[in-house]
Amino acid sequence: HLAFLPERPYLTQGTLREMLGASDGSVPLDGEMRSALLIIDASDLVERAEGTDQERDWEHVLSQREQQVVALARVLVARPRFVFVDNLGRIVGEGRLAMVLAAFVERGITCVVLSGADEPRLHYDTVLVLAADGTWHVETLQPGTIPGSGGQP
């Protein structure tokens, strides 16, 4: 199954548990929710939401970045086979990017990141580069190396 995370996610009114629930209607366990929120550095949301079962209007309670983080935590809980994310590095920050990508791998989620040339490539293994003239090429990287450095960190 697929998940798409746009830069501006849509969150409905409801509980944090419902926000992190899977699309099939299954409800996540507390441990799953807390683990996903911890990975993306958002464990304080449970406290701010006054628990996982208090109904909130999330679009008014959370900033846009926090809404993106909740949507990302939902993907970690739901474990789709593929996720397409718009500007992942901007959502989680470069300091947490490696941890979030590792969490995807650990959960069997293939992550496709859509971003501009300014997105750091240090933590990715493959980059599809699309040029303005319509040409493209694939760069195969070793995570932790800088593109064009001959595999050196």
PDB file of C-alpha atoms in Angstrom:
ATOM      1  CA  HIS A   1       0.000   0.000   0.000  1.00  0.00           C
ATOM      2  CA  LEU A   2       1.061   3.614  -0.621  1.00  0.00           C
ATOM      3  CA  ALA A   3       1.174   6.783   1.433  1.00  0.00           C
ATOM      4  CA  PHE A   4       1.646  10.339   0.187  1.00  0.00           C
ATOM      5  CA  LEU A   5       2.773  13.156   2.468  1.00  0.00           C
ATOM      6  CA  PRO A   6       2.307  16.555   0.887  1.00  0.00           C
ATOM      7  CA  GLU A   7       4.024  19.616   2.282  1.00  0.00           C
ATOM      8  CA  ARG A   8       0.663  20.719   3.725  1.00  0.00           C
ATOM      9  CA  PRO A   9      -1.040  17.649   5.287  1.00  0.00           C
ATOM     10  CA  TYR A  10      -4.751  17.447   5.994  1.00  0.00           C
ATOM     11  CA  LEU A  11      -5.650  16.678   9.591  1.00  0.00           C
ATOM     12  CA  THR A  12      -9.237  16.307  10.716  1.00  0.00           C
ATOM     13  CA  GLN A  13     -10.672  17.050  14.128  1.00  0.00           C
ATOM     14  CA  GLY A  14     -10.241  14.098  16.453  1.00  0.00           C
ATOM     15  CA  THR A  15      -7.914  12.502  18.986  1.00  0.00           C
ATOM     16  CA  LEU A  16      -4.179  12.044  18.586  1.00  0.00           C
ATOM     17  CA  ARG A  17      -4.793   8.287  18.530  1.00  0.00           C
ATOM     18  CA  GLU A  18      -7.218   8.741  15.609  1.00  0.00           C
ATOM     19  CA  MET A  19      -4.732  11.005  13.797  1.00  0.00           C
ATOM     20  CA  LEU A  20      -2.072   8.295  14.037  1.00  0.00           C
ATOM     21  CA  GLY A  21      -4.449   5.458  13.135  1.00  0.00           C
ATOM     22  CA  ALA A  22      -4.035   3.467   9.948  1.00  0.00           C
ATOM     23  CA  SER A  23      -6.243   4.046   6.925  1.00  0.00           C
ATOM     24  CA  ASP A  24      -7.850   0.642   7.503  1.00  0.00           C
ATOM     25  CA  GLY A  25      -9.300   1.990  10.748  1.00  0.00           C
ATOM     26  CA  SER A  26      -6.970   0.095  13.069  1.00  0.00           C
ATOM     27  CA  VAL A  27      -6.011   2.025  16.173  1.00  0.00           C
ATOM     28  CA  PRO A  28      -2.358   2.181  17.222  1.00  0.00           C
ATOM     29  CA  LEU A  29      -1.190   1.036  20.634  1.00  0.00           C
ATOM     30  CA  ASP A  30       0.364   3.586  22.990  1.00  0.00           C
ATOM     31  CA  GLY A  31       3.837   2.084  22.489  1.00  0.00           C
ATOM     32  CA  GLU A  32       3.599   2.392  18.704  1.00  0.00           C
ATOM     33  CA  MET A  33       2.465   6.010  18.918  1.00  0.00           C
ATOM     34  CA  ARG A  34       5.110   7.028  21.423  1.00  0.00           C
ATOM     35  CA  SER A  35       7.855   5.268  19.448  1.00  0.00           C
ATOM     36  CA  ALA A  36       6.853   7.019  16.211  1.00  0.00           C
ATOM     37  CA  LEU A  37       6.633  10.413  17.932  1.00  0.00           C
ATOM     38  CA  LEU A  38       9.994   9.887  19.651  1.00  0.00           C
ATOM     39  CA  ILE A  39      11.735   9.092  16.336  1.00  0.00           C
ATOM     40  CA  ILE A  40      10.564  12.356  14.828  1.00  0.00           C
ATOM     41  CA  ASP A  41      11.265  14.357  18.002  1.00  0.00           C
ATOM     42  CA  ALA A  42       7.612  15.061  18.767  1.00  0.00           C
ATOM     43  CA  SER A  43       6.981  13.069  21.943  1.00  0.00           C
ATOM     44  CA  ASP A  44       5.811  16.282  23.643  1.00  0.00           C
ATOM     45  CA  LEU A  45       2.664  16.212  21.482  1.00  0.00           C
ATOM     46  CA  VAL A  46       1.062  13.628  23.778  1.00  0.00           C
ATOM     47  CA  GLU A  47       1.435  15.993  26.722  1.00  0.00           C
ATOM     48  CA  ARG A  48       0.339  19.036  24.714  1.00  0.00           C
ATOM     49  CA  ALA A  49      -2.711  17.116  23.491  1.00  0.00           C
ATOM     50  CA  GLU A  50      -3.470  16.179  27.124  1.00  0.00           C
ATOM     51  CA  GLY A  51      -3.163  12.496  26.262  1.00  0.00           C
ATOM     52  CA  THR A  52      -3.906  10.434  23.203  1.00  0.00           C
ATOM     53  CA  ASP A  53      -7.686  10.386  23.518  1.00  0.00           C
ATOM     54  CA  GLN A  54      -8.674  14.058  23.862  1.00  0.00           C
ATOM     55  CA  GLU A  55     -10.455  15.430  20.788  1.00  0.00           C
ATOM     56  CA  ARG A  56      -8.743  18.456  19.217  1.00  0.00           C
ATOM     57  CA  ASP A  57      -9.005  20.601  16.108  1.00  0.00           C
ATOM     58  CA  TRP A  58      -5.447  19.858  14.963  1.00  0.00           C
ATOM     59  CA  GLU A  59      -5.291  22.477  12.226  1.00  0.00           C
ATOM     60  CA  HIS A  60      -5.721  25.156  14.906  1.00  0.00           C
ATOM     61  CA  VAL A  61      -3.702  23.503  17.690  1.00  0.00           C
ATOM     62  CA  LEU A  62      -0.573  22.581  15.701  1.00  0.00           C
ATOM     63  CA  SER A  63       1.769  24.616  13.538  1.00  0.00           C
ATOM     64  CA  GLN A  64       2.207  23.516   9.936  1.00  0.00           C
ATOM     65  CA  ARG A  65       5.502  21.805  10.809  1.00  0.00           C
ATOM     66  CA  GLU A  66       3.849  19.958  13.703  1.00  0.00           C
ATOM     67  CA  GLN A  67       1.033  18.870  11.376  1.00  0.00           C
ATOM     68  CA  GLN A  68       3.675  17.476   9.000  1.00  0.00           C
ATOM     69  CA  VAL A  69       5.304  15.646  11.895  1.00  0.00           C
ATOM     70  CA  VAL A  70       1.988  14.071  12.947  1.00  0.00           C
ATOM     71  CA  ALA A  71       1.406  12.935   9.357  1.00  0.00           C
ATOM     72  CA  LEU A  72       4.919  11.451   9.300  1.00  0.00           C
ATOM     73  CA  ALA A  73       4.309   9.644  12.600  1.00  0.00           C
ATOM     74  CA  ARG A  74       1.124   8.216  11.089  1.00  0.00           C
ATOM     75  CA  VAL A  75       3.188   6.716   8.263  1.00  0.00           C
ATOM     76  CA  LEU A  76       5.598   5.148  10.763  1.00  0.00           C
ATOM     77  CA  VAL A  77       2.652   3.576  12.621  1.00  0.00           C
ATOM     78  CA  ALA A  78       0.767   2.479   9.462  1.00  0.00           C
ATOM     79  CA  ARG A  79       3.845   0.953   7.767  1.00  0.00           C
ATOM     80  CA  PRO A  80       2.865   1.288   4.102  1.00  0.00           C
ATOM     81  CA  ARG A  81       5.125  -0.435   1.576  1.00  0.00           C
ATOM     82  CA  PHE A  82       5.959   2.910  -0.096  1.00  0.00           C
ATOM     83  CA  VAL A  83       5.737   6.519   1.048  1.00  0.00           C
ATOM     84  CA  PHE A  84       6.203   9.597  -1.117  1.00  0.00           C
ATOM     85  CA  VAL A  85       7.265  12.602   0.988  1.00  0.00           C
ATOM     86  CA  ASP A  86       7.554  16.199  -0.112  1.00  0.00           C
ATOM     87  CA  ASN A  87      10.749  17.761   1.340  1.00  0.00           C
ATOM     88  CA  LEU A  88      11.457  15.255   4.128  1.00  0.00           C
ATOM     89  CA  GLY A  89      14.635  17.044   5.199  1.00  0.00           C
ATOM     90  CA  ARG A  90      12.712  20.258   5.722  1.00  0.00           C
ATOM     91  CA  ILE A  91      10.071  18.453   7.822  1.00  0.00           C
ATOM     92  CA  VAL A  92      12.380  16.603  10.206  1.00  0.00           C
ATOM     93  CA  GLY A  93      15.556  18.653   9.926  1.00  0.00           C
ATOM     94  CA  GLU A  94      18.918  17.412   8.745  1.00  0.00           C
ATOM     95  CA  GLY A  95      19.870  16.300  12.266  1.00  0.00           C
ATOM     96  CA  ARG A  96      16.989  13.776  12.448  1.00  0.00           C
ATOM     97  CA  LEU A  97      16.905  12.764   8.791  1.00  0.00           C
ATOM     98  CA  ALA A  98      19.142   9.690   9.159  1.00  0.00           C
ATOM     99  CA  MET A  99      17.094   8.446  12.133  1.00  0.00           C
ATOM    100  CA  VAL A 100      13.777   8.865  10.279  1.00  0.00           C
ATOM    101  CA  LEU A 101      15.101   7.125   7.156  1.00  0.00           C
ATOM    102  CA  ALA A 102      16.435   4.278   9.325  1.00  0.00           C
ATOM    103  CA  ALA A 103      12.981   3.981  10.943  1.00  0.00           C
ATOM    104  CA  PHE A 104      11.441   3.623   7.472  1.00  0.00           C
ATOM    105  CA  VAL A 105      13.916   0.868   6.582  1.00  0.00           C
ATOM    106  CA  GLU A 106      13.359  -0.878   9.925  1.00  0.00           C
ATOM    107  CA  ARG A 107       9.613  -0.935   9.220  1.00  0.00           C
ATOM    108  CA  GLY A 108       9.992  -2.122   5.605  1.00  0.00           C
ATOM    109  CA  ILE A 109       8.901   1.240   4.144  1.00  0.00           C
ATOM    110  CA  THR A 110      10.500   2.402   0.896  1.00  0.00           C
ATOM    111  CA  CYS A 111      10.726   6.181   1.022  1.00  0.00           C
ATOM    112  CA  VAL A 112      10.692   8.362  -2.099  1.00  0.00           C
ATOM    113  CA  VAL A 113      11.536  11.980  -1.311  1.00  0.00           C
ATOM    114  CA  LEU A 114      10.511  14.773  -3.655  1.00  0.00           C
ATOM    115  CA  SER A 115      12.665  17.841  -3.206  1.00  0.00           C
ATOM    116  CA  GLY A 116      14.753  20.518  -4.829  1.00  0.00           C
ATOM    117  CA  ALA A 117      18.459  20.618  -5.447  1.00  0.00           C
ATOM    118  CA  ASP A 118      18.992  22.154  -1.989  1.00  0.00           C
ATOM    119  CA  GLU A 119      17.911  18.941  -0.180  1.00  0.00           C
ATOM    120  CA  PRO A 120      20.984  17.343   1.451  1.00  0.00           C
ATOM    121  CA  ARG A 121      21.721  13.985  -0.206  1.00  0.00           C
ATOM    122  CA  LEU A 122      24.034  12.664   2.458  1.00  0.00           C
ATOM    123  CA  HIS A 123      21.563  10.085   3.814  1.00  0.00           C
ATOM    124  CA  TYR A 124      20.057   8.786   0.569  1.00  0.00           C
ATOM    125  CA  ASP A 125      21.186   5.765  -1.430  1.00  0.00           C
ATOM    126  CA  THR A 126      19.747   6.720  -4.835  1.00  0.00           C
ATOM    127  CA  VAL A 127      18.945  10.110  -6.343  1.00  0.00           C
ATOM    128  CA  LEU A 128      17.003  10.706  -9.548  1.00  0.00           C
ATOM    129  CA  VAL A 129      18.121  14.078 -10.910  1.00  0.00           C
ATOM    130  CA  LEU A 130      15.690  15.815 -13.271  1.00  0.00           C
ATOM    131  CA  ALA A 131      17.117  18.692 -15.306  1.00  0.00           C
ATOM    132  CA  ALA A 132      15.156  21.726 -16.481  1.00  0.00           C
ATOM    133  CA  ASP A 133      15.596  20.606 -20.109  1.00  0.00           C
ATOM    134  CA  GLY A 134      13.789  17.301 -19.398  1.00  0.00           C
ATOM    135  CA  THR A 135      16.892  15.113 -19.234  1.00  0.00           C
ATOM    136  CA  TRP A 136      17.566  12.990 -16.193  1.00  0.00           C
ATOM    137  CA  HIS A 137      20.129  10.691 -14.623  1.00  0.00           C
ATOM    138  CA  VAL A 138      20.373   8.409 -11.604  1.00  0.00           C
ATOM    139  CA  GLU A 139      23.068   8.800  -8.960  1.00  0.00           C
ATOM    140  CA  THR A 140      23.720   5.742  -6.803  1.00  0.00           C
ATOM    141  CA  LEU A 141      25.172   6.851  -3.489  1.00  0.00           C
ATOM    142  CA  GLN A 142      26.529   5.200  -0.408  1.00  0.00           C
ATOM    143  CA  PRO A 143      24.715   6.701   2.597  1.00  0.00           C
ATOM    144  CA  GLY A 144      27.095   9.001   4.428  1.00  0.00           C
ATOM    145  CA  THR A 145      29.016  10.060   1.303  1.00  0.00           C
ATOM    146  CA  ILE A 146      28.821  13.324  -0.551  1.00  0.00           C
ATOM    147  CA  PRO A 147      27.682  13.124  -4.213  1.00  0.00           C
ATOM    148  CA  GLY A 148      30.576  13.690  -6.607  1.00  0.00           C
ATOM    149  CA  SER A 149      33.188  12.873  -3.929  1.00  0.00           C
ATOM    150  CA  GLY A 150      34.056   9.430  -5.276  1.00  0.00           C
ATOM    151  CA  GLY A 151      32.363   7.751  -2.292  1.00  0.00           C
ATOM    152  CA  GLN A 152      34.215   9.767   0.351  1.00  0.00           C
ATOM    153  CA  PRO A 153      32.355  11.124   3.410  1.00  0.00           C
TER     154      PRO A 153
END
